[in-house]
mmCIF file of C-alpha atoms in Angstrom:
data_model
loop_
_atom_site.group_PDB
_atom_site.id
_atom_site.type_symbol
_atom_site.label_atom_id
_atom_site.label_comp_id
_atom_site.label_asym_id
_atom_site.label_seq_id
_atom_site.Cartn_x
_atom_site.Cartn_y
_atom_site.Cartn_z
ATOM 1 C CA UNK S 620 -17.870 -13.956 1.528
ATOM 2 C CA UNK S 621 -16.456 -11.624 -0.878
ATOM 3 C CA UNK S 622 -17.619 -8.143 -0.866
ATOM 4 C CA UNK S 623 -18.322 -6.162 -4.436
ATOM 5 C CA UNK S 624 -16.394 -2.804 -4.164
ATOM 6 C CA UNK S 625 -16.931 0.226 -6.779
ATOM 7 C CA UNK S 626 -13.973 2.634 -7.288
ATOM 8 C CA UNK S 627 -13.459 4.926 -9.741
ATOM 9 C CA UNK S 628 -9.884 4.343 -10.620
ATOM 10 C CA UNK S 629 -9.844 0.573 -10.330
ATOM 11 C CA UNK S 630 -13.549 -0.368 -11.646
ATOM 12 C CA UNK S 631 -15.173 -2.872 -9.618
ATOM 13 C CA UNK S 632 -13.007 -5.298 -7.043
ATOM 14 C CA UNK S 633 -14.144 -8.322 -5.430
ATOM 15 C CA UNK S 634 -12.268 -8.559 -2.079
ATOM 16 C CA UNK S 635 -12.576 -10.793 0.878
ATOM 17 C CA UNK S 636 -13.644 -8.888 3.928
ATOM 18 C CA UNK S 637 -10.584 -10.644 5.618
ATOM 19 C CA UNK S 638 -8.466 -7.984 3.332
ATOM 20 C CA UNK S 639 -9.908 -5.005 4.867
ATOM 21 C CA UNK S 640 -7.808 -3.074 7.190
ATOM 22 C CA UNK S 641 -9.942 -0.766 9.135
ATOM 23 C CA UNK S 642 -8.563 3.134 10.086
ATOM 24 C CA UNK S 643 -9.624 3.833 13.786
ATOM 25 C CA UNK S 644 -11.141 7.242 13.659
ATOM 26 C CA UNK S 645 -10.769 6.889 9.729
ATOM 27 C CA UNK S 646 -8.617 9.545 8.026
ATOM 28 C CA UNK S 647 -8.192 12.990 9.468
ATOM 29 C CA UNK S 648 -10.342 15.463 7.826
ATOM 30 C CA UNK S 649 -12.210 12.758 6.056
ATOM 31 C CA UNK S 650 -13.833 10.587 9.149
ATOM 32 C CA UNK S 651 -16.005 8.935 6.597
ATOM 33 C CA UNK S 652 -13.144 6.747 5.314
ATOM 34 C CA UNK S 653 -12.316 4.108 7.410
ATOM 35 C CA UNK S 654 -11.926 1.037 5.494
ATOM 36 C CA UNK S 655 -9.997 0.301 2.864
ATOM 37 C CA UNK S 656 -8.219 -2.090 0.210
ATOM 38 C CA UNK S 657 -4.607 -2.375 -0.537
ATOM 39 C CA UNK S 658 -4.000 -2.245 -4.274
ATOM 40 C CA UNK S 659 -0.539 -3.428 -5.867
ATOM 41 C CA UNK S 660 0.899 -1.063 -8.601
ATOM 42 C CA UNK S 661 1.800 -2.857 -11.855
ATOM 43 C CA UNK S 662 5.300 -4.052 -12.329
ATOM 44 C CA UNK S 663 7.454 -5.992 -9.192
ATOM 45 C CA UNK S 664 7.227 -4.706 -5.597
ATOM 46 C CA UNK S 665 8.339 -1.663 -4.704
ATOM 47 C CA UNK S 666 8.179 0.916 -2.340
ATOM 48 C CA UNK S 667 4.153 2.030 -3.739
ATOM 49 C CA UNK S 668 0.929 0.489 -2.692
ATOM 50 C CA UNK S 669 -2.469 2.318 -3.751
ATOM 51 C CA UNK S 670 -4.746 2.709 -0.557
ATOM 52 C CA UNK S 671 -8.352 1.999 -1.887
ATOM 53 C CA UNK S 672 -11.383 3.440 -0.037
ATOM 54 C CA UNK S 673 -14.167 1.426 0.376
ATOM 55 C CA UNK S 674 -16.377 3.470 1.816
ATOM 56 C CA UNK S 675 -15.740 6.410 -1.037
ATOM 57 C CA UNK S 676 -15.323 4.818 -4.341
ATOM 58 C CA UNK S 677 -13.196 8.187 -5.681
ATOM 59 C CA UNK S 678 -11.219 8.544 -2.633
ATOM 60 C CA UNK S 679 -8.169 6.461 -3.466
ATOM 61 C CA UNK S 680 -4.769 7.425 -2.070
ATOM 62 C CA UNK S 681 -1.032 6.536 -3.311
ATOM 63 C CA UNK S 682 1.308 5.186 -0.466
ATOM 64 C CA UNK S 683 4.772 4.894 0.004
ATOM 65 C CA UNK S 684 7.087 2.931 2.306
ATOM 66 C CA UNK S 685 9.200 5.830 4.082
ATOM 67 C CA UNK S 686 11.648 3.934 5.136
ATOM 68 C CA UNK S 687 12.536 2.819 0.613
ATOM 69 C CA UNK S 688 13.490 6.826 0.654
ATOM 70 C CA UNK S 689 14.635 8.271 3.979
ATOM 71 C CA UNK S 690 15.935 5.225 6.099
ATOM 72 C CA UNK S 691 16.398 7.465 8.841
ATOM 73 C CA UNK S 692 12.675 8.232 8.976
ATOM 74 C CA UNK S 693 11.627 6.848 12.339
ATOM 75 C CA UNK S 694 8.212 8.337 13.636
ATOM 76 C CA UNK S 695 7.946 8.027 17.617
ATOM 77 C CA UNK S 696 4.702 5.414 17.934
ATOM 78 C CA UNK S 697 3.112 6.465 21.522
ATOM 79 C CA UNK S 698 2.651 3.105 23.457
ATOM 80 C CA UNK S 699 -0.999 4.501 23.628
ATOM 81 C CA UNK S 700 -0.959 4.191 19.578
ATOM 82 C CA UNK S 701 0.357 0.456 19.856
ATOM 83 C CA UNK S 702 -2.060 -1.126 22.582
ATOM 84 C CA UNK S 703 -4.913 0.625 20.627
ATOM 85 C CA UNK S 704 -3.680 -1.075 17.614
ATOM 86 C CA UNK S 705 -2.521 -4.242 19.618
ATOM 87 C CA UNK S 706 1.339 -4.284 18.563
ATOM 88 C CA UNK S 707 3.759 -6.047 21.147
ATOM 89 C CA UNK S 708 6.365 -3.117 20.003
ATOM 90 C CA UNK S 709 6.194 0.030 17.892
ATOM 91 C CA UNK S 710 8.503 -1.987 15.174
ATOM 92 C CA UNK S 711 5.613 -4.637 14.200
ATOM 93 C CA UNK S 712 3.963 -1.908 13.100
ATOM 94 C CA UNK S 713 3.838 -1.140 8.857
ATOM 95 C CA UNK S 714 4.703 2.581 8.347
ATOM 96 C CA UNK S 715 3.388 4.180 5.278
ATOM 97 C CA UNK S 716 3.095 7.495 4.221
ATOM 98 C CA UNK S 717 0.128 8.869 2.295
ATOM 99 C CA UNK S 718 1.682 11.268 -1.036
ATOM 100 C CA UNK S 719 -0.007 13.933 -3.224
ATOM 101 C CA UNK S 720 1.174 13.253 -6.954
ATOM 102 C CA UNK S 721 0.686 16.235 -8.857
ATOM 103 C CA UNK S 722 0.405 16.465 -12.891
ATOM 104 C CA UNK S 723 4.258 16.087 -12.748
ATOM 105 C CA UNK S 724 4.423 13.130 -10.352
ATOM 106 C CA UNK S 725 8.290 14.001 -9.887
ATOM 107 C CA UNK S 726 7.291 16.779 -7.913
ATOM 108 C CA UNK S 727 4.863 14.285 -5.868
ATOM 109 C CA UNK S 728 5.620 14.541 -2.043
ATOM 110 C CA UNK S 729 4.551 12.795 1.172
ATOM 111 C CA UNK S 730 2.973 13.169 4.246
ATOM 112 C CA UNK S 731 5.400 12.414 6.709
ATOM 113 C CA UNK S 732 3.867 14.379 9.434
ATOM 114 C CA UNK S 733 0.854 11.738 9.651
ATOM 115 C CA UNK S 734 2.167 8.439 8.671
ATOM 116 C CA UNK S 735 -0.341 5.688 8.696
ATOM 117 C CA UNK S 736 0.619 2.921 11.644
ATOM 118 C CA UNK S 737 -1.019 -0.129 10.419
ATOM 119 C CA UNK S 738 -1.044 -3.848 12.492
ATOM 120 C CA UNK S 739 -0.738 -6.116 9.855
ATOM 121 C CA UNK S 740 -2.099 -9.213 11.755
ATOM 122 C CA UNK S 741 -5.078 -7.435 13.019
ATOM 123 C CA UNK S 742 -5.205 -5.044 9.469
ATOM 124 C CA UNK S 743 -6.134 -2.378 11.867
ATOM 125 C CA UNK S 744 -4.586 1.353 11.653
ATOM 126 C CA UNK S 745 -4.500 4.925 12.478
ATOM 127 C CA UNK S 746 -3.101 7.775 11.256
ATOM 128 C CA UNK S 747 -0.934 9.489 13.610
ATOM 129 C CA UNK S 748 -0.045 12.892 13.465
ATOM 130 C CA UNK S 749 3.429 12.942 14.776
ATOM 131 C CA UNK S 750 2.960 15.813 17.550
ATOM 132 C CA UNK S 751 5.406 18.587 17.390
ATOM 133 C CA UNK S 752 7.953 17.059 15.103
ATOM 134 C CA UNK S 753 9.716 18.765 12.128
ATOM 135 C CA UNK S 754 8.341 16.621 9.811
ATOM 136 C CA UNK S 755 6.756 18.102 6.536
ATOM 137 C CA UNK S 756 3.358 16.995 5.588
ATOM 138 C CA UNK S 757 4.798 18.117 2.095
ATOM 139 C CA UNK S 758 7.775 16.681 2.090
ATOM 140 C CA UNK S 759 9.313 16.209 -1.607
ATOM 141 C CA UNK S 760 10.062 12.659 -2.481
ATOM 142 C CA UNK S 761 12.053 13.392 -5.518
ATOM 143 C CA UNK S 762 14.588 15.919 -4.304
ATOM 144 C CA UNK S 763 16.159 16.895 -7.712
ATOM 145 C CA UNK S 764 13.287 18.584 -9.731
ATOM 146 C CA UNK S 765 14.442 16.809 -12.923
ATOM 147 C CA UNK S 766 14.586 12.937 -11.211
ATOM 148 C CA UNK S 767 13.320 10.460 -12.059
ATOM 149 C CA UNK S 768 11.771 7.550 -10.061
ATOM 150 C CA UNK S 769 15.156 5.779 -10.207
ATOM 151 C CA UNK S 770 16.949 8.682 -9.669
ATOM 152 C CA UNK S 771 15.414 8.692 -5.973
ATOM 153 C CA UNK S 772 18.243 5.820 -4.369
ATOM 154 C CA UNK S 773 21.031 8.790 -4.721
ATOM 155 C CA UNK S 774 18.582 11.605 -2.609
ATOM 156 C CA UNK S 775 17.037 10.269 0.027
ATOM 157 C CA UNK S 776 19.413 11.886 2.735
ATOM 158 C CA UNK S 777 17.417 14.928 4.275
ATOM 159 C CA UNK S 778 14.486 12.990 5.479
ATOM 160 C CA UNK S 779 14.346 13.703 8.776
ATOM 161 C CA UNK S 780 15.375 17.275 8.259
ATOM 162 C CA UNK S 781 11.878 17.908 6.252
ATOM 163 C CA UNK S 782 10.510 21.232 6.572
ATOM 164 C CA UNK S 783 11.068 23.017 9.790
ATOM 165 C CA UNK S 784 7.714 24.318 10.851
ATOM 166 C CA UNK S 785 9.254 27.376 12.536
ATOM 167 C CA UNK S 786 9.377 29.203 15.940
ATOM 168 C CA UNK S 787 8.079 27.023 18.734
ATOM 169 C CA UNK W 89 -17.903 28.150 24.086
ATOM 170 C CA UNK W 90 -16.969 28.631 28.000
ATOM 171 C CA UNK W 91 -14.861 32.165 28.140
ATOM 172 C CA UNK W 92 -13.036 32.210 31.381
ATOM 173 C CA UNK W 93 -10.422 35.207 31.716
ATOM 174 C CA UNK W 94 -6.721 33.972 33.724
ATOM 175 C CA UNK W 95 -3.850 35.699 34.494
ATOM 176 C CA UNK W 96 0.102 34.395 34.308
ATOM 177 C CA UNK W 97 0.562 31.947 36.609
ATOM 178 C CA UNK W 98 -3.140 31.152 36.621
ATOM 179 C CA UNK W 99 -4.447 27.674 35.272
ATOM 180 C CA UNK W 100 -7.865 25.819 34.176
ATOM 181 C CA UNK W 101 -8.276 22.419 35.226
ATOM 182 C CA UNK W 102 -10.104 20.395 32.529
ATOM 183 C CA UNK W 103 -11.580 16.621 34.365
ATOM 184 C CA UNK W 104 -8.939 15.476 36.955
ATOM 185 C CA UNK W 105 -6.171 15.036 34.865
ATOM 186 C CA UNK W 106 -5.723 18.018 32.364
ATOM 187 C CA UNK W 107 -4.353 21.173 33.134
ATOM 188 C CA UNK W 108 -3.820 24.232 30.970
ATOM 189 C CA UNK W 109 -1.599 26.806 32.542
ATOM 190 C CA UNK W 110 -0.695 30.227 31.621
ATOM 191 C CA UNK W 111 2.915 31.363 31.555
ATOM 192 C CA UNK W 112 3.525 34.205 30.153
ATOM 193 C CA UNK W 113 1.613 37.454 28.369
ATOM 194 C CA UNK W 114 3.415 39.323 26.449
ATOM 195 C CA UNK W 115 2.990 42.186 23.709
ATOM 196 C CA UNK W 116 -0.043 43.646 22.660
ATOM 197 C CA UNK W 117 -1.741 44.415 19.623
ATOM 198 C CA UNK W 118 -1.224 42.194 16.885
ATOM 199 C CA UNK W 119 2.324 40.985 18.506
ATOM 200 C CA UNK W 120 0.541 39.513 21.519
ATOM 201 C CA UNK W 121 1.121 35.951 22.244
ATOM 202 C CA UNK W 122 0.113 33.976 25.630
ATOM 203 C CA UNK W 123 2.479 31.080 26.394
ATOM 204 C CA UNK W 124 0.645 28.365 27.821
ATOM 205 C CA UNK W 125 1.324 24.149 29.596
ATOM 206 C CA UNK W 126 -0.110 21.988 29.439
ATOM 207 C CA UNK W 127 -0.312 18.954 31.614
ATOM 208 C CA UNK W 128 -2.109 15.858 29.912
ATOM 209 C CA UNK W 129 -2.008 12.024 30.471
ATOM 210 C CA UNK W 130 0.137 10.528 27.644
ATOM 211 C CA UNK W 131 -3.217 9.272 26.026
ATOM 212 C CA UNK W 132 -4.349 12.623 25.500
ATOM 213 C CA UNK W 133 -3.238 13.971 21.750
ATOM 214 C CA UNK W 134 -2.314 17.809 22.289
ATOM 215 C CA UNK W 135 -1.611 19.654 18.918
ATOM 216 C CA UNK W 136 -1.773 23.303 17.713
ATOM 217 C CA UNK W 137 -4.717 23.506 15.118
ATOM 218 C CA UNK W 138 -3.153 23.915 12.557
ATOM 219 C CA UNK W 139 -1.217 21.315 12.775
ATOM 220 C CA UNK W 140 -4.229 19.221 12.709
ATOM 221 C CA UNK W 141 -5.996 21.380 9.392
ATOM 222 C CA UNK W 142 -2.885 21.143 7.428
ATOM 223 C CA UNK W 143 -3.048 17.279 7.844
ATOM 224 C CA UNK W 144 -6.762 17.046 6.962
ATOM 225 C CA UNK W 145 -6.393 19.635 4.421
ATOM 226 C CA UNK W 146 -3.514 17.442 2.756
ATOM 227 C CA UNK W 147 -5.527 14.097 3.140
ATOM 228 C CA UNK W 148 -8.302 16.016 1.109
ATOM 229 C CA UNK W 149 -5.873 16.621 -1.834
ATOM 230 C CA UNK W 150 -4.338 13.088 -1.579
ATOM 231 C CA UNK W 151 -7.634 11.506 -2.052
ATOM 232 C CA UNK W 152 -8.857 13.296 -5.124
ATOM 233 C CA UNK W 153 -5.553 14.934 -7.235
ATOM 234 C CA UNK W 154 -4.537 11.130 -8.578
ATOM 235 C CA UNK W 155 -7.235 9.917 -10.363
ATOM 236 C CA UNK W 156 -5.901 11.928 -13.461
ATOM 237 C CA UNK W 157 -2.652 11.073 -12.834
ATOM 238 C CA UNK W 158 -0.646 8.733 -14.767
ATOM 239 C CA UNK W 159 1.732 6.926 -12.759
ATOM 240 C CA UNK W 160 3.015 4.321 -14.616
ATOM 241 C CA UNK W 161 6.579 6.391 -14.914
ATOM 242 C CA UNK W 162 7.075 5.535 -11.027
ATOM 243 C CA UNK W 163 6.204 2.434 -11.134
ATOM 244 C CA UNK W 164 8.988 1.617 -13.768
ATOM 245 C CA UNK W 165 11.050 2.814 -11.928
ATOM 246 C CA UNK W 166 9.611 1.269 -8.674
ATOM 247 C CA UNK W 167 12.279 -1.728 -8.480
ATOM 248 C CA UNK W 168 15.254 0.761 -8.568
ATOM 249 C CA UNK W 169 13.812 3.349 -6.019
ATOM 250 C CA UNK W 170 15.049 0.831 -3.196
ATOM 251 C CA UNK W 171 13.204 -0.564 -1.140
ATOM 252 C CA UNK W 172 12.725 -0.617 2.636
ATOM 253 C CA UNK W 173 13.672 -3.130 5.264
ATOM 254 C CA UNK W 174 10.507 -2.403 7.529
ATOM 255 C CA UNK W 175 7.466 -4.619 6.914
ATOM 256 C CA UNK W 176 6.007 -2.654 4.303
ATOM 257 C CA UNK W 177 6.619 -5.352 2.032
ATOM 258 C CA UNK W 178 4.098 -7.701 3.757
ATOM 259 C CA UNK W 179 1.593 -4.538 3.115
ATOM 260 C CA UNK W 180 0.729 -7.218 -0.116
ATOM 261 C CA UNK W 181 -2.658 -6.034 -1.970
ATOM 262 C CA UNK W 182 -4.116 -6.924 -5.059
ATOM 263 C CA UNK W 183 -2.971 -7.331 -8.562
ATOM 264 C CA UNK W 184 -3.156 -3.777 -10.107
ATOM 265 C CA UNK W 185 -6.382 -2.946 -12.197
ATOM 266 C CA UNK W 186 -5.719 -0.672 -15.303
ATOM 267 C CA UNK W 187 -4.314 2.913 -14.603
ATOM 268 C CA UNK W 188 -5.559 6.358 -15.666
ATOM 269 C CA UNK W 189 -5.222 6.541 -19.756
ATOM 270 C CA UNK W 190 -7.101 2.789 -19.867
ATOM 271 C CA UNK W 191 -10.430 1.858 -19.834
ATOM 272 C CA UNK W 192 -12.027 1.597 -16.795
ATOM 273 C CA UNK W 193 -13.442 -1.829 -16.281
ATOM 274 C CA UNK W 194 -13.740 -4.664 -14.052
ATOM 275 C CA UNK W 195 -10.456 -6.912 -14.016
ATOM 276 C CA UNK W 196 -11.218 -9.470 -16.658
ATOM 277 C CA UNK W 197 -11.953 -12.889 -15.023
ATOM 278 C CA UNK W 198 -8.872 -15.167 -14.433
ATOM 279 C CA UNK W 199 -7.717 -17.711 -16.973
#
């Protein structure tokens, strides 16, 4: 039975509930929002999704895949995380990371301190904060402040050396 | 809040399993800083504060700062940006609706 959902930056959706992937615990800081839609940008796949809320029709948050800009980028998944979310092994899981795209989205950057671990089988998820790691929850996609989107293949080196957080 | 006072060396016992210790005291005034370990089961998440606010605090500002946004620059650009070899791909979603700029409406039926 599909399900009527109201969003602010998409206009009304009709989804099947089977397309629902649930956030255990919902999103930290905003435990209202646990369910959501996955929204395709226009144009061929790439390395964005949109994250829809359904539970907060303005509350709609831009993903990308991690591993498109900093292959390195490898997030330790507690076997905890992975039986709560059912995975066999930590690599079944989809990694995304959750950005902030300012007026100037080549200065957008992403949260790679709290990726979201998603099952795709069950479309279940969490967001793990990756416990004292030196990864940025700011870290700058675009590294040169004057490239472009498909400037980004050349820069994606320092990934894993994101922000420091200092003394420890 | 329980306020218990401990010396170095001294510990807390939280349930059976969890054990905050402290280490070390040192300086005073605005330089003082108590060193403490902990001893949690694996299933336990232990994380300074702040490193929990600055996550909440950045989830706040990812859900609200793109609705104004136009992104159709990225997206252009999308196909070049590379693209991973994890199983984001199969994170498949719906066709786009219109982006900031448009109209917003209801996708227009199919066909």
């Amino acid at each position: 039975m599909p399900l009527q959902v109201q969003t602010t930056r998409f206009g009304a959706i009709e989804i099947a509930e089977d397309k629902i992937i649930t956030l255990l615990g919902g999103l930290c800081g905003l435990p209202h929002c646990t369910r959501f839609i996955v929204i395709d940008p226009p144009g061929p796949p790439g390395p964005f999704r949109w994250l829809q809320c359904v539970d907060d029709s303005a509350a709609a948050f831009f993903l990308l895949d991690p591993a498109a800009f900093w292959p390195d980028y490898q997030p330790d998944i507690p076997a905890q995380a992975c039986e709560l979310l059912g995975l066999t092994t930590a690599e079944e899981a989809i990694v995304a990371a959750i950005c902030v795209v300012p007026e100037d989205p080549r200065l957008m950057t992403a949260n790679l301190a709290a990726p979201l671990i998603i099952n795709p089988i069950r479309r279940t998820g969490i967001q793990l904060i990756v416990a004292e790691s030196d990864f940025s929850v700011r870290q700058p996609v675009f590294t040169e402040p004057e490239a472009t989107a498909s400037g980004a293949r050349e820069s994606p080196t320092a990934a894993a050396a994101a922000t420091p957080k200092g003394g420890g | 809040m329980l306020v218990l006072t401990r010396r170095a060396e001294e510990s807390i016992l939280i349930g059976d399993d969890i054990e905050i210790k402290v280490l070390q005291v040192r300086g005073a005034g605005d330089q003082a800083a108590v060193r403490i370990g902990i001893v949690a089961p694996r299933s336990v998440s232990v994380l300074r504060k702040e490193v929990r606010d600055a996550v909440a605090a950045e989830n706040r500002r990812a859900s609200t700062q793109s609705t104004a946004t136009d992104l159709s620059g990225l997206f252009s650009g999308a196909q070049e940006a590379g693209r991973g070899d994890g199983g984001f791909q199969n994170l498949g979603g719906l066709r786009a609706a219109p982006q900031a700029g448009e109209p917003r409406r209801a996708p227009p039926p199919r066909n």
